[in-house]
Amino acid sequence: ASRGPGSRGPIYLFFSVNASGQFSGMAQMESAIDYTKKFGAWAQDKWSGTFAIRWVIVKDLPNSQFRHILLANNENKPVTNSRDTQEILLDQGREMLAICASFRARTSVLDDFGFYDKRQELLEARAALGNQQGGAGAPGGGALPAGMPLAGGGGGMPGGGMPGVVQQGMGMGMHMDPQVAQAAAMSLSSAGALGGMGSLDAGVPMYPPVR
C-alpha cells in the first residue's frame, strides 16, 4: 500500500486493541512491506512481513468519540465496528484525525507498559520452569522454592535468557530472580499446570487493572 500504484500521499494507521473500547493512537506507515521478515510477537506464527511506522499520536481515545463516524465502504457501520485492515475513506479519516488531535486524554497505553513487561517476564519464567520440569511438576505438587536454581542454558527461550535472570556460565544453568520464580511457580500451581503444564498463559492476567 505504501508504494502501490494508487498511492498519492501518506498512509495513516489507527490502532485499537480488540475489546478495549478505545483507540490507542495513530501512526504513519513509513515503508513498504518487507515479506522476507517476520514479527516475533504473534501468538501464532502464521503471518509474514513487516513495515516501519512512526507513531504520531499515542493516547487513549474512547470509542464514544468516534461512533458517529460511519463507513460507506463497510455497510455504513460505525468506524468503531471495523476489523483489521479496514480502509477509512478520506473525509472520515480527516474527521478521525481531528478528534485524535483535539481530544484531551489523561491516559495512554504507555501507562500499561510496566504491567505487560511483568506479564511477559512471568510467562517466560513459567516456560523455563515447565521446560526444566518436563511437565512433571515439583515434588509434592507444590510451588517451587523461591530462587530455586535451574539446570540448562536458558529453558529454550529465544536468546537463551530472560529478564530477571542472571546467566551463570554457558551450560552451567541459571538462577531466577526469586520473586519471579516464586510467582511463576505459584501461577503454575494455581492454574493446575504443575501436573501437566497446560496453557502457558493460564492463570496469568491478560489485561492491566482498569484505570
PDB file of C-alpha atoms in Angstrom:
ATOM      1  CA  ALA A   1       0.000   0.000   0.000  1.00  0.00           C
ATOM      2  CA  SER A   2       2.840   2.384   0.822  1.00  0.00           C
ATOM      3  CA  ARG A   3       4.201   2.245  -2.755  1.00  0.00           C
ATOM      4  CA  GLY A   4       1.181   0.944  -4.625  1.00  0.00           C
ATOM      5  CA  PRO A   5       0.155   2.451  -7.977  1.00  0.00           C
ATOM      6  CA  GLY A   6      -2.758   4.310  -6.373  1.00  0.00           C
ATOM      7  CA  SER A   7      -0.738   5.751  -3.511  1.00  0.00           C
ATOM      8  CA  ARG A   8      -0.896   9.557  -3.573  1.00  0.00           C
ATOM      9  CA  GLY A   9       0.143  10.509  -0.093  1.00  0.00           C
ATOM     10  CA  PRO A  10       0.949   9.283   3.413  1.00  0.00           C
ATOM     11  CA  ILE A  11      -0.905   6.334   4.897  1.00  0.00           C
ATOM     12  CA  TYR A  12      -2.126   6.709   8.473  1.00  0.00           C
ATOM     13  CA  LEU A  13      -2.989   3.719  10.661  1.00  0.00           C
ATOM     14  CA  PHE A  14      -5.410   3.881  13.588  1.00  0.00           C
ATOM     15  CA  PHE A  15      -4.729   1.290  16.293  1.00  0.00           C
ATOM     16  CA  SER A  16      -7.240  -0.316  18.635  1.00  0.00           C
ATOM     17  CA  VAL A  17      -6.845  -3.319  20.941  1.00  0.00           C
ATOM     18  CA  ASN A  18      -9.678  -5.807  20.485  1.00  0.00           C
ATOM     19  CA  ALA A  19     -12.445  -5.408  23.106  1.00  0.00           C
ATOM     20  CA  SER A  20     -10.651  -2.458  24.736  1.00  0.00           C
ATOM     21  CA  GLY A  21     -13.418   0.016  23.888  1.00  0.00           C
ATOM     22  CA  GLN A  22     -10.935   2.583  22.637  1.00  0.00           C
ATOM     23  CA  PHE A  23      -8.317   3.510  20.087  1.00  0.00           C
ATOM     24  CA  SER A  24      -4.717   3.596  21.281  1.00  0.00           C
ATOM     25  CA  GLY A  25      -3.364   6.122  18.794  1.00  0.00           C
ATOM     26  CA  MET A  26      -2.337   6.754  15.228  1.00  0.00           C
ATOM     27  CA  ALA A  27       0.861   6.073  13.298  1.00  0.00           C
ATOM     28  CA  GLN A  28       2.165   6.814   9.824  1.00  0.00           C
ATOM     29  CA  MET A  29       3.329   3.998   7.542  1.00  0.00           C
ATOM     30  CA  GLU A  30       6.975   4.698   6.738  1.00  0.00           C
ATOM     31  CA  SER A  31       7.972   1.900   4.380  1.00  0.00           C
ATOM     32  CA  ALA A  32       6.713  -0.756   2.029  1.00  0.00           C
ATOM     33  CA  ILE A  33       6.026  -4.244   3.376  1.00  0.00           C
ATOM     34  CA  ASP A  34       9.086  -6.477   3.612  1.00  0.00           C
ATOM     35  CA  TYR A  35       7.768 -10.024   3.230  1.00  0.00           C
ATOM     36  CA  THR A  36      11.177 -11.535   3.970  1.00  0.00           C
ATOM     37  CA  LYS A  37      10.941 -10.581   7.651  1.00  0.00           C
ATOM     38  CA  LYS A  38       8.757 -11.806  10.482  1.00  0.00           C
ATOM     39  CA  PHE A  39       7.483 -10.045  13.569  1.00  0.00           C
ATOM     40  CA  GLY A  40       8.276 -12.296  16.514  1.00  0.00           C
ATOM     41  CA  ALA A  41       5.464 -11.323  18.879  1.00  0.00           C
ATOM     42  CA  TRP A  42       2.471 -13.030  17.244  1.00  0.00           C
ATOM     43  CA  ALA A  43       0.696 -15.650  19.355  1.00  0.00           C
ATOM     44  CA  GLN A  44       0.573 -17.830  16.220  1.00  0.00           C
ATOM     45  CA  ASP A  45       3.464 -17.981  13.787  1.00  0.00           C
ATOM     46  CA  LYS A  46       1.442 -17.797  10.562  1.00  0.00           C
ATOM     47  CA  TRP A  47       1.909 -14.202   9.332  1.00  0.00           C
ATOM     48  CA  SER A  48       4.864 -12.855   7.401  1.00  0.00           C
ATOM     49  CA  GLY A  49       6.019  -9.360   6.566  1.00  0.00           C
ATOM     50  CA  THR A  50       6.881  -6.190   8.480  1.00  0.00           C
ATOM     51  CA  PHE A  51       6.938  -2.489   7.726  1.00  0.00           C
ATOM     52  CA  ALA A  52       8.169   0.581   9.543  1.00  0.00           C
ATOM     53  CA  ILE A  53       5.833   3.024  11.260  1.00  0.00           C
ATOM     54  CA  ARG A  54       6.235   6.334  13.061  1.00  0.00           C
ATOM     55  CA  TRP A  55       3.905   6.994  15.965  1.00  0.00           C
ATOM     56  CA  VAL A  56       2.220  10.395  15.661  1.00  0.00           C
ATOM     57  CA  ILE A  57      -0.393  10.204  18.432  1.00  0.00           C
ATOM     58  CA  VAL A  58      -0.313   7.905  21.473  1.00  0.00           C
ATOM     59  CA  LYS A  59      -3.243   8.297  23.876  1.00  0.00           C
ATOM     60  CA  ASP A  60      -6.424   6.524  24.929  1.00  0.00           C
ATOM     61  CA  LEU A  61      -9.312   7.620  22.700  1.00  0.00           C
ATOM     62  CA  PRO A  62     -12.725   6.225  23.765  1.00  0.00           C
ATOM     63  CA  ASN A  63     -14.930   4.693  21.089  1.00  0.00           C
ATOM     64  CA  SER A  64     -17.688   7.094  22.089  1.00  0.00           C
ATOM     65  CA  GLN A  65     -15.718   9.879  20.367  1.00  0.00           C
ATOM     66  CA  PHE A  66     -15.876   8.061  17.012  1.00  0.00           C
ATOM     67  CA  ARG A  67     -19.085   6.036  16.999  1.00  0.00           C
ATOM     68  CA  HIS A  68     -20.940   8.633  14.909  1.00  0.00           C
ATOM     69  CA  ILE A  69     -18.464   8.194  12.032  1.00  0.00           C
ATOM     70  CA  LEU A  70     -19.976   5.732   9.548  1.00  0.00           C
ATOM     71  CA  LEU A  71     -18.085   3.978   6.776  1.00  0.00           C
ATOM     72  CA  ALA A  72     -19.866   3.692   3.428  1.00  0.00           C
ATOM     73  CA  ASN A  73     -17.321   1.078   2.362  1.00  0.00           C
ATOM     74  CA  ASN A  74     -18.271  -1.125   5.335  1.00  0.00           C
ATOM     75  CA  GLU A  75     -22.079  -1.269   5.129  1.00  0.00           C
ATOM     76  CA  ASN A  76     -22.379   2.120   6.881  1.00  0.00           C
ATOM     77  CA  LYS A  77     -21.192   0.595  10.139  1.00  0.00           C
ATOM     78  CA  PRO A  78     -19.536   2.834  12.740  1.00  0.00           C
ATOM     79  CA  VAL A  79     -15.789   3.038  12.390  1.00  0.00           C
ATOM     80  CA  THR A  80     -15.600   1.503  15.872  1.00  0.00           C
ATOM     81  CA  ASN A  81     -17.005  -1.733  14.387  1.00  0.00           C
ATOM     82  CA  SER A  82     -14.131  -2.101  11.945  1.00  0.00           C
ATOM     83  CA  ARG A  83     -11.990  -5.187  11.561  1.00  0.00           C
ATOM     84  CA  ASP A  84      -8.241  -5.352  10.917  1.00  0.00           C
ATOM     85  CA  THR A  85      -7.077  -3.506   7.765  1.00  0.00           C
ATOM     86  CA  GLN A  86     -10.411  -1.739   7.252  1.00  0.00           C
ATOM     87  CA  GLU A  87      -9.886   1.197   4.887  1.00  0.00           C
ATOM     88  CA  ILE A  88     -11.170   4.568   6.108  1.00  0.00           C
ATOM     89  CA  LEU A  89     -12.212   6.978   3.375  1.00  0.00           C
ATOM     90  CA  LEU A  90     -10.709  10.457   3.144  1.00  0.00           C
ATOM     91  CA  ASP A  91     -13.436  12.571   4.774  1.00  0.00           C
ATOM     92  CA  GLN A  92     -13.973  10.144   7.640  1.00  0.00           C
ATOM     93  CA  GLY A  93     -10.230   9.817   8.082  1.00  0.00           C
ATOM     94  CA  ARG A  94      -9.828  13.580   8.350  1.00  0.00           C
ATOM     95  CA  GLU A  95     -12.566  13.713  10.982  1.00  0.00           C
ATOM     96  CA  MET A  96     -10.870  10.957  12.965  1.00  0.00           C
ATOM     97  CA  LEU A  97      -7.543  12.779  12.767  1.00  0.00           C
ATOM     98  CA  ALA A  98      -9.123  15.973  14.053  1.00  0.00           C
ATOM     99  CA  ILE A  99     -10.674  14.145  17.004  1.00  0.00           C
ATOM    100  CA  CYS A 100      -7.408  12.354  17.792  1.00  0.00           C
ATOM    101  CA  ALA A 101      -5.512  15.636  17.804  1.00  0.00           C
ATOM    102  CA  SER A 102      -8.001  17.612  19.896  1.00  0.00           C
ATOM    103  CA  PHE A 103      -9.126  15.009  22.460  1.00  0.00           C
ATOM    104  CA  ARG A 104      -7.564  15.580  25.872  1.00  0.00           C
ATOM    105  CA  ALA A 105      -6.667  12.172  27.222  1.00  0.00           C
ATOM    106  CA  ARG A 106      -5.343  11.503  30.695  1.00  0.00           C
ATOM    107  CA  THR A 107      -4.052   8.002  29.974  1.00  0.00           C
ATOM    108  CA  SER A 108      -2.290   6.051  27.225  1.00  0.00           C
ATOM    109  CA  VAL A 109      -1.045   2.546  26.508  1.00  0.00           C
ATOM    110  CA  LEU A 110       2.359   3.713  27.753  1.00  0.00           C
ATOM    111  CA  ASP A 111       0.919   3.676  31.284  1.00  0.00           C
ATOM    112  CA  ASP A 112       0.489  -0.111  30.998  1.00  0.00           C
ATOM    113  CA  PHE A 113       3.987  -0.994  29.816  1.00  0.00           C
ATOM    114  CA  GLY A 114       5.077  -1.922  33.344  1.00  0.00           C
ATOM    115  CA  PHE A 115       2.212  -4.418  33.604  1.00  0.00           C
ATOM    116  CA  TYR A 116       2.941  -6.026  30.241  1.00  0.00           C
ATOM    117  CA  ASP A 117       6.683  -6.197  30.958  1.00  0.00           C
ATOM    118  CA  LYS A 118       5.945  -8.059  34.200  1.00  0.00           C
ATOM    119  CA  ARG A 119       3.434 -10.316  32.443  1.00  0.00           C
ATOM    120  CA  GLN A 120       5.975 -11.229  29.760  1.00  0.00           C
ATOM    121  CA  GLU A 121       8.577 -11.885  32.430  1.00  0.00           C
ATOM    122  CA  LEU A 122       6.177 -14.180  34.266  1.00  0.00           C
ATOM    123  CA  LEU A 123       5.249 -16.093  31.101  1.00  0.00           C
ATOM    124  CA  GLU A 124       8.911 -16.605  30.229  1.00  0.00           C
ATOM    125  CA  ALA A 125       9.645 -17.748  33.778  1.00  0.00           C
ATOM    126  CA  ARG A 126       6.795 -20.251  33.589  1.00  0.00           C
ATOM    127  CA  ALA A 127       8.075 -21.524  30.257  1.00  0.00           C
ATOM    128  CA  ALA A 128      11.521 -22.009  31.768  1.00  0.00           C
ATOM    129  CA  LEU A 129      10.100 -23.847  34.766  1.00  0.00           C
ATOM    130  CA  GLY A 130       7.978 -26.067  32.542  1.00  0.00           C
ATOM    131  CA  ASN A 131      10.927 -26.948  30.327  1.00  0.00           C
ATOM    132  CA  GLN A 132      13.062 -27.867  33.320  1.00  0.00           C
ATOM    133  CA  GLN A 133      10.335 -29.923  34.960  1.00  0.00           C
ATOM    134  CA  GLY A 134       9.222 -31.643  31.770  1.00  0.00           C
ATOM    135  CA  GLY A 135       5.640 -31.141  32.881  1.00  0.00           C
ATOM    136  CA  ALA A 136       6.073 -33.455  35.853  1.00  0.00           C
ATOM    137  CA  GLY A 137       5.754 -30.772  38.481  1.00  0.00           C
ATOM    138  CA  ALA A 138       7.661 -30.067  41.640  1.00  0.00           C
ATOM    139  CA  PRO A 139       7.966 -32.793  44.291  1.00  0.00           C
ATOM    140  CA  GLY A 140       4.742 -32.916  46.228  1.00  0.00           C
ATOM    141  CA  GLY A 141       2.924 -30.837  43.628  1.00  0.00           C
ATOM    142  CA  GLY A 142       3.654 -27.557  45.355  1.00  0.00           C
ATOM    143  CA  ALA A 143       5.270 -24.315  44.265  1.00  0.00           C
ATOM    144  CA  LEU A 144       8.995 -24.316  43.685  1.00  0.00           C
ATOM    145  CA  PRO A 145      11.082 -22.604  46.357  1.00  0.00           C
ATOM    146  CA  ALA A 146      11.925 -19.001  45.610  1.00  0.00           C
ATOM    147  CA  GLY A 147      15.266 -18.705  43.853  1.00  0.00           C
ATOM    148  CA  MET A 148      15.494 -22.392  43.004  1.00  0.00           C
ATOM    149  CA  PRO A 149      18.474 -22.892  40.638  1.00  0.00           C
ATOM    150  CA  LEU A 150      17.540 -24.383  37.295  1.00  0.00           C
ATOM    151  CA  ALA A 151      19.772 -26.506  35.093  1.00  0.00           C
ATOM    152  CA  GLY A 152      20.164 -25.673  31.431  1.00  0.00           C
ATOM    153  CA  GLY A 153      21.229 -22.725  29.376  1.00  0.00           C
ATOM    154  CA  GLY A 154      18.016 -20.730  29.205  1.00  0.00           C
ATOM    155  CA  GLY A 155      14.988 -23.004  29.083  1.00  0.00           C
ATOM    156  CA  GLY A 156      14.751 -22.962  25.313  1.00  0.00           C
ATOM    157  CA  MET A 157      13.772 -19.300  25.183  1.00  0.00           C
ATOM    158  CA  PRO A 158      14.826 -17.029  22.320  1.00  0.00           C
ATOM    159  CA  GLY A 159      18.301 -15.734  23.010  1.00  0.00           C
ATOM    160  CA  GLY A 160      18.797 -18.251  25.824  1.00  0.00           C
ATOM    161  CA  GLY A 161      17.810 -15.783  28.516  1.00  0.00           C
ATOM    162  CA  MET A 162      15.068 -13.702  30.063  1.00  0.00           C
ATOM    163  CA  PRO A 163      14.528 -10.553  32.119  1.00  0.00           C
ATOM    164  CA  GLY A 164      15.314 -11.091  35.779  1.00  0.00           C
ATOM    165  CA  VAL A 165      17.730 -13.953  35.090  1.00  0.00           C
ATOM    166  CA  VAL A 166      21.483 -13.919  35.609  1.00  0.00           C
ATOM    167  CA  GLN A 167      23.313 -16.422  33.428  1.00  0.00           C
ATOM    168  CA  GLN A 168      25.829 -18.407  35.460  1.00  0.00           C
ATOM    169  CA  GLY A 169      28.028 -19.551  32.606  1.00  0.00           C
ATOM    170  CA  MET A 170      27.256 -21.392  29.394  1.00  0.00           C
ATOM    171  CA  GLY A 171      25.843 -24.841  30.108  1.00  0.00           C
ATOM    172  CA  MET A 172      26.038 -24.310  33.876  1.00  0.00           C
ATOM    173  CA  GLY A 173      22.456 -23.166  34.358  1.00  0.00           C
ATOM    174  CA  MET A 174      20.797 -20.002  35.514  1.00  0.00           C
ATOM    175  CA  HIS A 175      19.275 -18.548  38.654  1.00  0.00           C
ATOM    176  CA  MET A 176      15.902 -16.836  38.541  1.00  0.00           C
ATOM    177  CA  ASP A 177      15.043 -13.646  40.299  1.00  0.00           C
ATOM    178  CA  PRO A 178      13.443 -15.073  43.484  1.00  0.00           C
ATOM    179  CA  GLN A 179      10.221 -13.077  43.162  1.00  0.00           C
ATOM    180  CA  VAL A 180       9.783 -14.056  39.507  1.00  0.00           C
ATOM    181  CA  ALA A 181      10.479 -17.739  40.222  1.00  0.00           C
ATOM    182  CA  GLN A 182       8.030 -17.791  43.122  1.00  0.00           C
ATOM    183  CA  ALA A 183       5.312 -16.002  41.115  1.00  0.00           C
ATOM    184  CA  ALA A 184       5.798 -18.317  38.142  1.00  0.00           C
ATOM    185  CA  ALA A 185       5.644 -21.459  40.259  1.00  0.00           C
ATOM    186  CA  MET A 186       2.605 -20.237  42.178  1.00  0.00           C
ATOM    187  CA  SER A 187       0.754 -19.307  38.993  1.00  0.00           C
ATOM    188  CA  LEU A 188       1.552 -22.708  37.506  1.00  0.00           C
ATOM    189  CA  SER A 189       0.223 -24.413  40.614  1.00  0.00           C
ATOM    190  CA  SER A 190      -2.939 -22.309  40.819  1.00  0.00           C
ATOM    191  CA  ALA A 191      -3.659 -22.986  37.140  1.00  0.00           C
ATOM    192  CA  GLY A 192      -3.370 -26.731  37.685  1.00  0.00           C
ATOM    193  CA  ALA A 193      -0.434 -26.798  35.311  1.00  0.00           C
ATOM    194  CA  LEU A 194       2.186 -28.404  37.536  1.00  0.00           C
ATOM    195  CA  GLY A 195       0.576 -31.747  36.832  1.00  0.00           C
ATOM    196  CA  GLY A 196       0.885 -31.269  33.075  1.00  0.00           C
ATOM    197  CA  MET A 197       1.711 -27.683  32.099  1.00  0.00           C
ATOM    198  CA  GLY A 198      -1.473 -26.959  30.120  1.00  0.00           C
ATOM    199  CA  SER A 199      -1.842 -23.500  28.598  1.00  0.00           C
ATOM    200  CA  LEU A 200       1.203 -21.313  29.100  1.00  0.00           C
ATOM    201  CA  ASP A 201      -0.829 -18.215  29.971  1.00  0.00           C
ATOM    202  CA  ALA A 202      -3.476 -19.961  32.090  1.00  0.00           C
ATOM    203  CA  GLY A 203      -3.907 -18.023  35.302  1.00  0.00           C
ATOM    204  CA  VAL A 204      -1.830 -15.060  34.080  1.00  0.00           C
ATOM    205  CA  PRO A 205      -3.753 -11.759  33.838  1.00  0.00           C
ATOM    206  CA  MET A 206      -4.299 -10.742  30.228  1.00  0.00           C
ATOM    207  CA  TYR A 207      -5.016  -7.057  30.826  1.00  0.00           C
ATOM    208  CA  PRO A 208      -3.904  -4.448  33.360  1.00  0.00           C
ATOM    209  CA  PRO A 209      -6.339  -3.184  36.014  1.00  0.00           C
ATOM    210  CA  VAL A 210      -8.900  -0.694  34.712  1.00  0.00           C
ATOM    211  CA  ARG A 211      -7.552   2.813  35.148  1.00  0.00           C
TER     212      ARG A 211
END
